[in-house]
Amino acid sequence: MITEQAAETWDRDLDHLFTTIGHHFGRVEPRRRMRDYVRALLAPVARKNSWQLAEHAGYSTPDGLQHLLSRARWSPDDIRNGLQTYVAEHLGRPDGVLILDDTGFLKKGTTSAGVQRQYSGTAGRTENCQIGVFAAYASAAGRALVDRELYLPKSWTDDPDRCRAAKVPEEREFATKNTLAATTVRRALSSPLPIAWVTADAAYGQDNRFRRMLEASGVGYVLAVPKSQFSLAGPRIDMVFDQAPDQAWERRSCGAGAKGQREYDWAAVQLRPVAEYDHQDGVLIRRRWALARRSVSRPDESAYYLGYAPLDVGADELVRVAGARWAIEECFQTAKNECGLDEYEVRSLWQKCGDSWQLTHPETPAPAFTR
């Protein structure tokens, strides 16, 4: 139960956040609407659509909020940058983990930018939906969503008229989800966020170019890979661990879950060291790893990872990073349940700002903080 003192502290912190980002909205009207919009998103409103949000905010129609989202002049990328600074100040830790994943938003019709029948991991099947690639930041202090990219399938980028109708910039070309994830990682690494590690599921981990990009950036990683993944330890990663002796497996927790510690049996194989040059520290030696996780109750269920880390890092730290991947799923659940992440209504996703185009609909309508 939230105490009155905790509610007052939350309200004061929220007002401080509004003050911090308010300068991104040039006029007093959009600043007020931004405050009302965010407070309504965080309120116990049944559905986070424009009508119900406007009603909660005391407006007679949703016109003002719709104007804020689709036509008012403000830059979501500037807000994103401010959010990353805010997260760095409150949740940043030297061993922080950046987590990449995508999620789907079920949609009707064909006009919402990027929508088509495609596989949605959220639904677990092919549906008419949009897909967004997201980044979350996690540390011992908490977790939060910190960036987003909309995936535009080739059915959109190959159809200029359709893109023009949705105000997609003409220069926007097709980019795979992995390319969007790499773009997001580079942005995060240049932000104030202290990032020691990157983790993601097998859709990203199996991409050799994505792994090499992380290594070139000097950041450690623990990335899930399919069982058929080739590794330097052998022809297939599952075959490597099928031959592991019983004593190679050790029970470890990869973090706390809803039902207590998430314990699995883990085995790790050290691969060859890699020399890396750093402009400040000179030559650094890092090591690649292969890692396997086996269910305690169902030993035939296994998951596999490739890792890249400083020489002084051991298996316990790799297990911690692998377990951090669940934080983005919790962020998605919180953002969808509490902030209406999957209930936005804006169809036209870009607006013209001076000489450039800006993404207008807030894929991350409010920081999905969990402490």
CSV table of C-alpha atoms in Angstrom, one decimal:
chain,number,residue,atom,x,y,z
A,1,MET,CA,0.0,0.0,0.0
A,2,ILE,CA,1.3,3.4,-1.0
A,3,THR,CA,1.5,5.8,2.0
A,4,GLU,CA,0.5,9.5,1.8
A,5,GLN,CA,4.2,10.5,2.2
A,6,ALA,CA,5.3,8.2,-0.7
A,7,ALA,CA,2.5,9.7,-2.9
A,8,GLU,CA,3.7,13.2,-2.1
A,9,THR,CA,7.3,12.3,-2.9
A,10,TRP,CA,6.3,10.7,-6.2
A,11,ASP,CA,4.2,13.8,-7.1
A,12,ARG,CA,7.1,16.1,-6.2
A,13,ASP,CA,9.6,14.0,-8.3
A,14,LEU,CA,7.1,14.0,-11.2
A,15,ASP,CA,6.8,17.8,-11.1
A,16,HIS,CA,10.6,18.0,-11.0
A,17,LEU,CA,10.8,15.8,-14.1
A,18,PHE,CA,8.2,18.0,-15.9
A,19,THR,CA,10.3,21.1,-15.1
A,20,THR,CA,13.4,19.3,-16.4
A,21,ILE,CA,11.9,18.5,-19.8
A,22,GLY,CA,9.5,21.5,-20.1
A,23,HIS,CA,11.9,23.6,-22.1
A,24,HIS,CA,11.6,21.2,-25.0
A,25,PHE,CA,8.0,22.5,-25.5
A,26,GLY,CA,8.3,26.1,-26.7
A,27,ARG,CA,4.9,27.4,-25.6
A,28,VAL,CA,3.0,27.2,-22.3
A,29,GLU,CA,0.0,25.4,-23.9
A,30,PRO,CA,2.0,22.3,-25.0
A,31,ARG,CA,3.8,22.2,-21.7
A,32,ARG,CA,0.5,22.1,-19.8
A,33,ARG,CA,-0.9,19.5,-22.2
A,34,MET,CA,2.3,17.4,-21.8
A,35,ARG,CA,1.9,17.4,-18.0
A,36,ASP,CA,-1.8,16.5,-18.3
A,37,TYR,CA,-1.1,13.8,-20.8
A,38,VAL,CA,1.6,12.1,-18.7
A,39,ARG,CA,-0.4,12.3,-15.5
A,40,ALA,CA,-3.4,10.8,-17.3
A,41,LEU,CA,-1.2,8.0,-18.7
A,42,LEU,CA,-0.1,7.2,-15.1
A,43,ALA,CA,-3.7,7.4,-13.7
A,44,PRO,CA,-6.1,4.4,-13.3
A,45,VAL,CA,-7.8,5.2,-16.7
A,46,ALA,CA,-9.6,2.1,-18.2
A,47,ARG,CA,-8.1,2.6,-21.7
A,48,LYS,CA,-5.4,5.0,-22.5
A,49,ASN,CA,-7.1,6.4,-25.6
A,50,SER,CA,-7.3,10.1,-26.3
A,51,TRP,CA,-11.0,10.5,-25.2
A,52,GLN,CA,-10.5,8.9,-21.8
A,53,LEU,CA,-7.2,10.6,-21.2
A,54,ALA,CA,-8.8,14.0,-22.1
A,55,GLU,CA,-11.7,13.3,-19.8
A,56,HIS,CA,-9.4,12.4,-16.9
A,57,ALA,CA,-7.5,15.7,-17.6
A,58,GLY,CA,-10.7,17.7,-17.5
A,59,TYR,CA,-10.9,18.5,-21.2
A,60,SER,CA,-14.2,18.4,-23.0
A,61,THR,CA,-12.7,17.0,-26.2
A,62,PRO,CA,-9.4,15.2,-27.0
A,63,ASP,CA,-8.4,17.8,-29.6
A,64,GLY,CA,-5.7,19.4,-27.4
A,65,LEU,CA,-4.0,16.1,-26.6
A,66,GLN,CA,-4.2,14.9,-30.2
A,67,HIS,CA,-2.7,18.2,-31.3
A,68,LEU,CA,0.1,17.7,-28.8
A,69,LEU,CA,0.9,14.3,-30.3
A,70,SER,CA,0.5,14.9,-34.0
A,71,ARG,CA,1.0,18.6,-34.8
A,72,ALA,CA,2.7,20.5,-32.0
A,73,ARG,CA,6.3,21.4,-32.6
A,74,TRP,CA,8.6,19.4,-30.2
A,75,SER,CA,11.2,16.8,-30.8
A,76,PRO,CA,10.7,13.3,-29.3
A,77,ASP,CA,14.4,12.7,-29.8
A,78,ASP,CA,15.3,15.6,-27.5
A,79,ILE,CA,12.9,14.1,-24.9
A,80,ARG,CA,14.6,10.7,-25.4
A,81,ASN,CA,18.0,12.3,-24.8
A,82,GLY,CA,16.7,14.0,-21.7
A,83,LEU,CA,15.2,10.7,-20.5
A,84,GLN,CA,18.5,9.0,-20.9
A,85,THR,CA,20.2,11.7,-18.8
A,86,TYR,CA,17.5,11.3,-16.1
A,87,VAL,CA,17.9,7.5,-16.0
A,88,ALA,CA,21.6,7.9,-15.8
A,89,GLU,CA,21.3,10.2,-12.8
A,90,HIS,CA,18.9,8.0,-10.9
A,91,LEU,CA,19.6,4.4,-12.0
A,92,GLY,CA,23.1,4.6,-13.5
A,93,ARG,CA,25.7,2.2,-12.2
A,94,PRO,CA,29.1,1.3,-13.6
A,95,ASP,CA,28.0,-2.3,-14.3
A,96,GLY,CA,24.8,-1.2,-16.0
A,97,VAL,CA,23.2,-3.4,-18.7
A,98,LEU,CA,21.6,-2.2,-22.0
A,99,ILE,CA,18.9,-4.7,-23.1
A,100,LEU,CA,17.6,-4.9,-26.7
A,101,ASP,CA,14.3,-6.5,-27.7
A,102,ASP,CA,11.3,-5.9,-30.0
A,103,THR,CA,7.6,-6.0,-29.2
A,104,GLY,CA,4.4,-5.9,-31.3
A,105,PHE,CA,1.3,-3.7,-31.2
A,106,LEU,CA,-1.8,-5.3,-32.6
A,107,LYS,CA,-3.6,-3.0,-35.1
A,108,LYS,CA,-6.7,-3.0,-37.3
A,109,GLY,CA,-6.5,-1.7,-40.9
A,110,THR,CA,-3.5,-0.8,-43.1
A,111,THR,CA,-2.9,2.9,-42.5
A,112,SER,CA,-0.9,2.9,-39.3
A,113,ALA,CA,2.8,3.3,-40.3
A,114,GLY,CA,4.6,0.0,-40.5
A,115,VAL,CA,1.6,-2.2,-40.0
A,116,GLN,CA,1.3,-5.5,-41.8
A,117,ARG,CA,0.7,-9.1,-41.1
A,118,GLN,CA,3.9,-10.2,-39.4
A,119,TYR,CA,5.1,-12.3,-36.6
A,120,SER,CA,4.6,-10.8,-33.2
A,121,GLY,CA,6.4,-12.3,-30.2
A,122,THR,CA,3.9,-10.5,-28.0
A,123,ALA,CA,1.0,-12.5,-29.5
A,124,GLY,CA,3.1,-15.6,-30.3
A,125,ARG,CA,1.8,-15.8,-33.8
A,126,THR,CA,1.4,-13.8,-37.1
A,127,GLU,CA,-0.9,-10.9,-36.7
A,128,ASN,CA,-1.7,-7.5,-38.2
A,129,CYS,CA,0.6,-5.4,-36.1
A,130,GLN,CA,3.4,-2.8,-35.8
A,131,ILE,CA,6.8,-3.8,-34.4
A,132,GLY,CA,9.0,-1.5,-32.4
A,133,VAL,CA,12.7,-2.2,-31.4
A,134,PHE,CA,13.3,-1.0,-27.9
A,135,ALA,CA,16.2,-0.6,-25.5
A,136,ALA,CA,16.0,-0.8,-21.7
A,137,TYR,CA,18.6,0.1,-19.1
A,138,ALA,CA,18.9,-2.1,-16.0
A,139,SER,CA,21.1,-1.8,-12.9
A,140,ALA,CA,20.9,-2.8,-9.2
A,141,ALA,CA,18.9,0.5,-8.7
A,142,GLY,CA,16.1,-0.3,-11.2
A,143,ARG,CA,15.2,-0.5,-14.8
A,144,ALA,CA,13.6,1.8,-17.5
A,145,LEU,CA,12.9,1.9,-21.2
A,146,VAL,CA,15.3,4.4,-22.8
A,147,ASP,CA,15.0,4.3,-26.6
A,148,ARG,CA,12.8,3.0,-29.5
A,149,GLU,CA,12.8,2.6,-33.2
A,150,LEU,CA,9.8,1.8,-35.4
A,151,TYR,CA,10.3,-1.1,-37.8
A,152,LEU,CA,9.2,-0.4,-41.4
A,153,PRO,CA,8.8,-3.6,-43.5
A,154,LYS,CA,9.7,-3.6,-47.2
A,155,SER,CA,5.9,-3.5,-48.0
A,156,TRP,CA,6.1,0.0,-46.7
A,157,THR,CA,9.6,1.2,-47.9
A,158,ASP,CA,8.9,-0.1,-51.4
A,159,ASP,CA,5.6,1.8,-51.6
A,160,PRO,CA,6.4,5.6,-51.7
A,161,ASP,CA,2.7,6.6,-52.0
A,162,ARG,CA,1.8,4.6,-48.8
A,163,CYS,CA,4.8,6.1,-47.0
A,164,ARG,CA,3.9,9.6,-48.2
A,165,ALA,CA,0.3,9.3,-46.9
A,166,ALA,CA,1.7,8.3,-43.4
A,167,LYS,CA,4.2,11.2,-43.6
A,168,VAL,CA,7.2,8.8,-43.6
A,169,PRO,CA,10.3,10.8,-44.7
A,170,GLU,CA,11.3,10.1,-48.2
A,171,GLU,CA,14.9,9.3,-47.1
A,172,ARG,CA,13.8,6.6,-44.8
A,173,GLU,CA,15.0,3.3,-46.2
A,174,PHE,CA,14.4,-0.3,-45.2
A,175,ALA,CA,16.4,-1.4,-42.1
A,176,THR,CA,16.2,-4.7,-40.5
A,177,LYS,CA,15.4,-5.0,-36.8
A,178,ASN,CA,19.1,-5.8,-36.1
A,179,THR,CA,20.2,-2.7,-37.9
A,180,LEU,CA,17.8,-0.6,-35.8
A,181,ALA,CA,19.1,-2.3,-32.7
A,182,ALA,CA,22.7,-1.5,-33.7
A,183,THR,CA,21.6,2.2,-34.2
A,184,THR,CA,20.0,2.2,-30.8
A,185,VAL,CA,23.1,0.7,-29.1
A,186,ARG,CA,25.4,3.3,-30.7
A,187,ARG,CA,23.1,6.1,-29.5
A,188,ALA,CA,23.0,4.7,-26.0
A,189,LEU,CA,26.8,4.3,-25.8
A,190,SER,CA,27.2,8.0,-26.7
A,191,SER,CA,24.7,9.0,-24.0
A,192,PRO,CA,25.4,9.7,-20.3
A,193,LEU,CA,24.2,6.1,-19.5
A,194,PRO,CA,27.0,4.1,-17.9
A,195,ILE,CA,26.9,0.9,-19.9
A,196,ALA,CA,29.2,-2.1,-19.3
A,197,TRP,CA,27.1,-4.8,-20.9
A,198,VAL,CA,24.6,-5.4,-23.7
A,199,THR,CA,22.3,-8.4,-23.8
A,200,ALA,CA,19.6,-9.5,-26.2
A,201,ASP,CA,17.7,-12.6,-27.4
A,202,ALA,CA,18.8,-15.0,-30.1
A,203,ALA,CA,17.3,-12.9,-32.9
A,204,TYR,CA,20.1,-10.4,-32.3
A,205,GLY,CA,22.7,-12.7,-30.8
A,206,GLN,CA,23.0,-14.9,-33.8
A,207,ASP,CA,23.9,-11.9,-36.0
A,208,ASN,CA,27.7,-11.9,-36.4
A,209,ARG,CA,27.8,-8.3,-37.6
A,210,PHE,CA,25.9,-7.2,-34.5
A,211,ARG,CA,28.4,-9.0,-32.2
A,212,ARG,CA,31.4,-7.5,-34.1
A,213,MET,CA,29.8,-4.0,-33.8
A,214,LEU,CA,29.6,-4.5,-30.0
A,215,GLU,CA,33.2,-5.7,-29.8
A,216,ALA,CA,34.4,-2.8,-31.9
A,217,SER,CA,32.5,-0.5,-29.5
A,218,GLY,CA,34.4,-1.9,-26.5
A,219,VAL,CA,31.4,-3.0,-24.6
A,220,GLY,CA,30.9,-6.5,-23.1
A,221,TYR,CA,28.0,-8.7,-24.1
A,222,VAL,CA,26.0,-11.8,-23.2
A,223,LEU,CA,23.8,-12.7,-26.2
A,224,ALA,CA,21.4,-15.6,-26.5
A,225,VAL,CA,22.0,-17.7,-29.6
A,226,PRO,CA,20.1,-20.7,-31.2
A,227,LYS,CA,21.3,-24.2,-30.4
A,228,SER,CA,22.6,-24.5,-34.0
A,229,GLN,CA,24.9,-21.6,-33.5
A,230,PHE,CA,28.5,-22.1,-34.7
A,231,SER,CA,31.1,-21.2,-32.0
A,232,LEU,CA,34.8,-21.3,-31.7
A,233,ALA,CA,34.5,-24.2,-29.3
A,234,GLY,CA,33.0,-26.5,-31.9
A,235,PRO,CA,30.7,-27.0,-34.9
A,236,ARG,CA,27.5,-26.3,-32.9
A,237,ILE,CA,27.1,-24.8,-29.5
A,238,ASP,CA,24.7,-27.5,-28.3
A,239,MET,CA,27.1,-30.2,-29.3
A,240,VAL,CA,29.8,-28.6,-27.2
A,241,PHE,CA,27.7,-28.6,-24.0
A,242,ASP,CA,26.2,-32.1,-24.8
A,243,GLN,CA,29.8,-33.4,-24.2
A,244,ALA,CA,30.3,-31.4,-20.9
A,245,PRO,CA,30.9,-33.6,-17.8
A,246,ASP,CA,28.5,-33.4,-14.9
A,247,GLN,CA,31.0,-31.4,-12.8
A,248,ALA,CA,31.0,-28.6,-15.5
A,249,TRP,CA,27.4,-27.7,-14.5
A,250,GLU,CA,26.9,-25.5,-11.5
A,251,ARG,CA,23.6,-24.2,-10.1
A,252,ARG,CA,23.4,-20.5,-10.1
A,253,SER,CA,20.8,-17.8,-9.8
A,254,CYS,CA,20.5,-15.3,-12.6
A,255,GLY,CA,18.4,-12.9,-10.5
A,256,ALA,CA,15.2,-12.6,-8.5
A,257,GLY,CA,11.9,-13.3,-10.1
A,258,ALA,CA,8.3,-13.1,-9.1
A,259,LYS,CA,8.6,-16.5,-7.4
A,260,GLY,CA,12.0,-16.1,-5.8
A,261,GLN,CA,15.5,-16.7,-7.2
A,262,ARG,CA,15.6,-17.9,-10.9
A,263,GLU,CA,18.0,-20.8,-10.5
A,264,TYR,CA,19.3,-22.9,-13.4
A,265,ASP,CA,22.3,-25.2,-14.0
A,266,TRP,CA,25.0,-23.3,-15.9
A,267,ALA,CA,28.1,-24.3,-17.7
A,268,ALA,CA,30.7,-22.0,-19.3
A,269,VAL,CA,33.5,-22.5,-21.8
A,270,GLN,CA,36.3,-20.0,-22.1
A,271,LEU,CA,37.2,-19.3,-25.7
A,272,ARG,CA,40.3,-17.6,-27.1
A,273,PRO,CA,41.3,-14.1,-25.8
A,274,VAL,CA,41.0,-11.1,-28.1
A,275,ALA,CA,43.4,-8.1,-28.2
A,276,GLU,CA,41.6,-4.8,-28.4
A,277,TYR,CA,43.2,-1.3,-28.6
A,278,ASP,CA,41.8,1.5,-26.5
A,279,HIS,CA,42.9,5.1,-27.1
A,280,GLN,CA,43.1,5.7,-23.3
A,281,ASP,CA,44.3,2.4,-21.9
A,282,GLY,CA,46.3,1.0,-24.8
A,283,VAL,CA,45.9,-2.7,-25.6
A,284,LEU,CA,43.3,-4.5,-23.6
A,285,ILE,CA,42.7,-8.3,-23.6
A,286,ARG,CA,39.2,-9.6,-23.6
A,287,ARG,CA,37.8,-13.1,-23.8
A,288,ARG,CA,35.0,-14.7,-25.7
A,289,TRP,CA,32.8,-17.2,-23.9
A,290,ALA,CA,30.2,-19.9,-24.7
A,291,LEU,CA,27.5,-20.3,-22.0
A,292,ALA,CA,24.7,-22.8,-21.5
A,293,ARG,CA,21.7,-22.7,-19.2
A,294,ARG,CA,19.8,-25.8,-18.3
A,295,SER,CA,16.4,-26.1,-16.5
A,296,VAL,CA,16.6,-27.7,-13.1
A,297,SER,CA,13.2,-29.4,-13.4
A,298,ARG,CA,13.5,-30.2,-17.1
A,299,PRO,CA,17.2,-30.9,-17.9
A,300,ASP,CA,16.3,-31.4,-21.6
A,301,GLU,CA,15.4,-27.7,-21.9
A,302,SER,CA,18.5,-25.6,-22.5
A,303,ALA,CA,19.4,-22.1,-23.7
A,304,TYR,CA,22.8,-20.9,-25.1
A,305,TYR,CA,24.8,-17.7,-25.1
A,306,LEU,CA,27.9,-16.2,-26.6
A,307,GLY,CA,29.8,-13.7,-24.3
A,308,TYR,CA,32.5,-11.1,-24.6
A,309,ALA,CA,34.1,-9.7,-21.5
A,310,PRO,CA,37.3,-8.5,-19.8
A,311,LEU,CA,39.7,-11.2,-18.7
A,312,ASP,CA,38.9,-10.7,-15.0
A,313,VAL,CA,35.2,-11.4,-15.5
A,314,GLY,CA,34.0,-14.9,-14.5
A,315,ALA,CA,31.0,-17.0,-15.1
A,316,ASP,CA,28.9,-15.5,-12.2
A,317,GLU,CA,29.0,-12.1,-13.8
A,318,LEU,CA,28.0,-13.5,-17.2
A,319,VAL,CA,25.1,-15.3,-15.6
A,320,ARG,CA,24.0,-12.0,-14.0
A,321,VAL,CA,24.0,-10.2,-17.3
A,322,ALA,CA,22.1,-13.1,-19.1
A,323,GLY,CA,19.5,-12.8,-16.4
A,324,ALA,CA,19.1,-9.1,-16.8
A,325,ARG,CA,17.4,-9.6,-20.1
A,326,TRP,CA,14.1,-10.3,-18.3
A,327,ALA,CA,14.1,-6.6,-17.2
A,328,ILE,CA,12.9,-5.4,-20.6
A,329,GLU,CA,10.0,-7.8,-20.5
A,330,GLU,CA,9.0,-6.4,-17.2
A,331,CYS,CA,9.3,-2.9,-18.6
A,332,PHE,CA,7.1,-3.8,-21.5
A,333,GLN,CA,4.5,-5.3,-19.1
A,334,THR,CA,4.6,-2.2,-16.9
A,335,ALA,CA,4.4,0.2,-19.8
A,336,LYS,CA,1.5,-1.6,-21.4
A,337,ASN,CA,-0.5,-2.3,-18.2
A,338,GLU,CA,0.1,1.1,-16.6
A,339,CYS,CA,1.0,3.6,-19.3
A,340,GLY,CA,-0.9,2.4,-22.4
A,341,LEU,CA,2.1,1.7,-24.5
A,342,ASP,CA,0.0,-0.5,-26.8
A,343,GLU,CA,-3.1,1.8,-26.9
A,344,TYR,CA,-1.8,4.8,-28.8
A,345,GLU,CA,-4.0,6.1,-31.6
A,346,VAL,CA,-1.7,8.3,-33.7
A,347,ARG,CA,-1.6,7.1,-37.3
A,348,SER,CA,0.8,9.7,-38.8
A,349,LEU,CA,4.1,9.1,-37.1
A,350,TRP,CA,6.2,11.9,-38.4
A,351,GLN,CA,6.0,15.7,-38.4
A,352,LYS,CA,8.1,18.3,-40.2
A,353,CYS,CA,10.3,20.2,-37.9
A,354,GLY,CA,12.3,22.9,-39.7
A,355,ASP,CA,14.4,21.0,-42.3
A,356,SER,CA,14.1,17.6,-40.7
A,357,TRP,CA,11.4,15.0,-39.9
A,358,GLN,CA,10.7,13.9,-36.3
A,359,LEU,CA,8.9,10.9,-35.0
A,360,THR,CA,5.8,12.2,-33.3
A,361,HIS,CA,4.0,9.3,-31.6
A,362,PRO,CA,5.6,8.4,-28.3
A,363,GLU,CA,6.5,4.7,-28.4
A,364,THR,CA,7.6,5.1,-24.8
A,365,PRO,CA,4.9,7.4,-23.4
A,366,ALA,CA,6.4,7.5,-19.9
A,367,PRO,CA,9.5,6.1,-18.2
A,368,ALA,CA,8.6,2.5,-17.2
A,369,PHE,CA,10.6,2.7,-14.0
A,370,THR,CA,10.7,-0.2,-11.5
A,371,ARG,CA,12.9,0.1,-8.5
